[in-house]
Amino acid sequence: MIPDYHIHTGRCGHASGGMRQYADEAVNKGLGEIGFSDHIPMYWLPSDSRDPGLAMAEEQFPGYVAEVLGLKSEFSSLSIRLGVEVDYIPGRETAIKPFLLGCPFDYVIGSVHYIDGWGFDNPALLEEFGRQNIDEIYEKYFDLLCAAASSRLFDIIAHPDLIKKFGHRPAAPPLELYRRAAVAMAGAGVCVEVNTAGLRVPAEEIYPSLDFLRICRLEGVPASTGSDAHAPGLVGAGFSQAADLLREAGYREVAVFKGRTRNMIKI
Ligand code: ZN
Ligand code: FE
Ligand code: FE
Ligand code: ZN
């Protein structure tokens, strides 16, 4: 079974369940390897403007790390890795870097959830899609994705076409934007994440789409896999479809990480 490297926990304020429940679920489903990648504390914001529903508080972070390290040694049949999901915010690279280097992460996932401060994947902020031209929204989103890849802060770029979440799409698939993103990821040696959360939202399609993933394959971008589980029952959700999509795009292996060093395993 492919690894699930994108798992949240109750600490982030919008997921349910404790870490042990996620790990137990992984064992029950026969996964061999998982990684926790909860949302990084949004420490770059003033503390009074941090939304406790978006990410854990800074004080919770040491407990998060300690609990993953504890579970690692407790589970023998399941490899558990320590990761984190980090919002890419242009201009904040130098603030994020020391934080990432100061922790014993196995891998770091970089995500684009904001365009000029607009949280486009937040269902409460959907109206903005009606105010801007969809092609321009896609351009801006993919520019940020390329910058995130090229920042070299991350090992994995999450849900690479998250902008399609609510079904807003350009008239034709933006192949040139996919190509630019794939070239940026290949150039930085960062993985593209095959994320099954897209199956559970209006887009009804894994992130990334098959045509995007094919381009990633052609450009030599390694792939990693994750469910983006925000509830224990979602660990490994949609993974047979993810494996099918990977094979259809030409992939025969996926990435695993230890101490921020990548290895490939057969699928
Ligand atoms: Zn989340
Ligand atoms: Fe995300
Ligand atoms: Fe996530
Ligand atoms: Zn995510």
CSV table of C-alpha atoms and ligand atoms in Angstrom, one decimal, residues 6-8 14 37 39 85 111 113 158-159 195 228-230, ligand 3:
chain,number,residue,atom,x,y,z
A,6,HIS,CA,-0.7,14.0,4.6
A,7,ILE,CA,-2.5,13.5,7.9
A,8,HIS,CA,-3.9,16.2,10.3
A,14,HIS,CA,-10.7,21.7,12.3
A,37,SER,CA,1.7,16.7,8.6
A,39,HIS,CA,-0.7,22.7,9.9
A,85,GLU,CA,2.1,21.4,6.3
A,111,SER,CA,1.0,24.5,0.4
A,113,HIS,CA,-3.9,28.3,0.3
A,158,ALA,CA,0.7,19.7,-1.6
A,159,HIS,CA,-2.5,19.3,-3.6
A,195,ASN,CA,-3.7,14.1,-2.7
A,228,ASP,CA,-5.2,15.0,3.7
A,229,ALA,CA,-7.3,13.1,6.4
A,230,HIS,CA,-9.0,15.5,8.9
B,3,FE,FE,-3.7,19.3,4.8
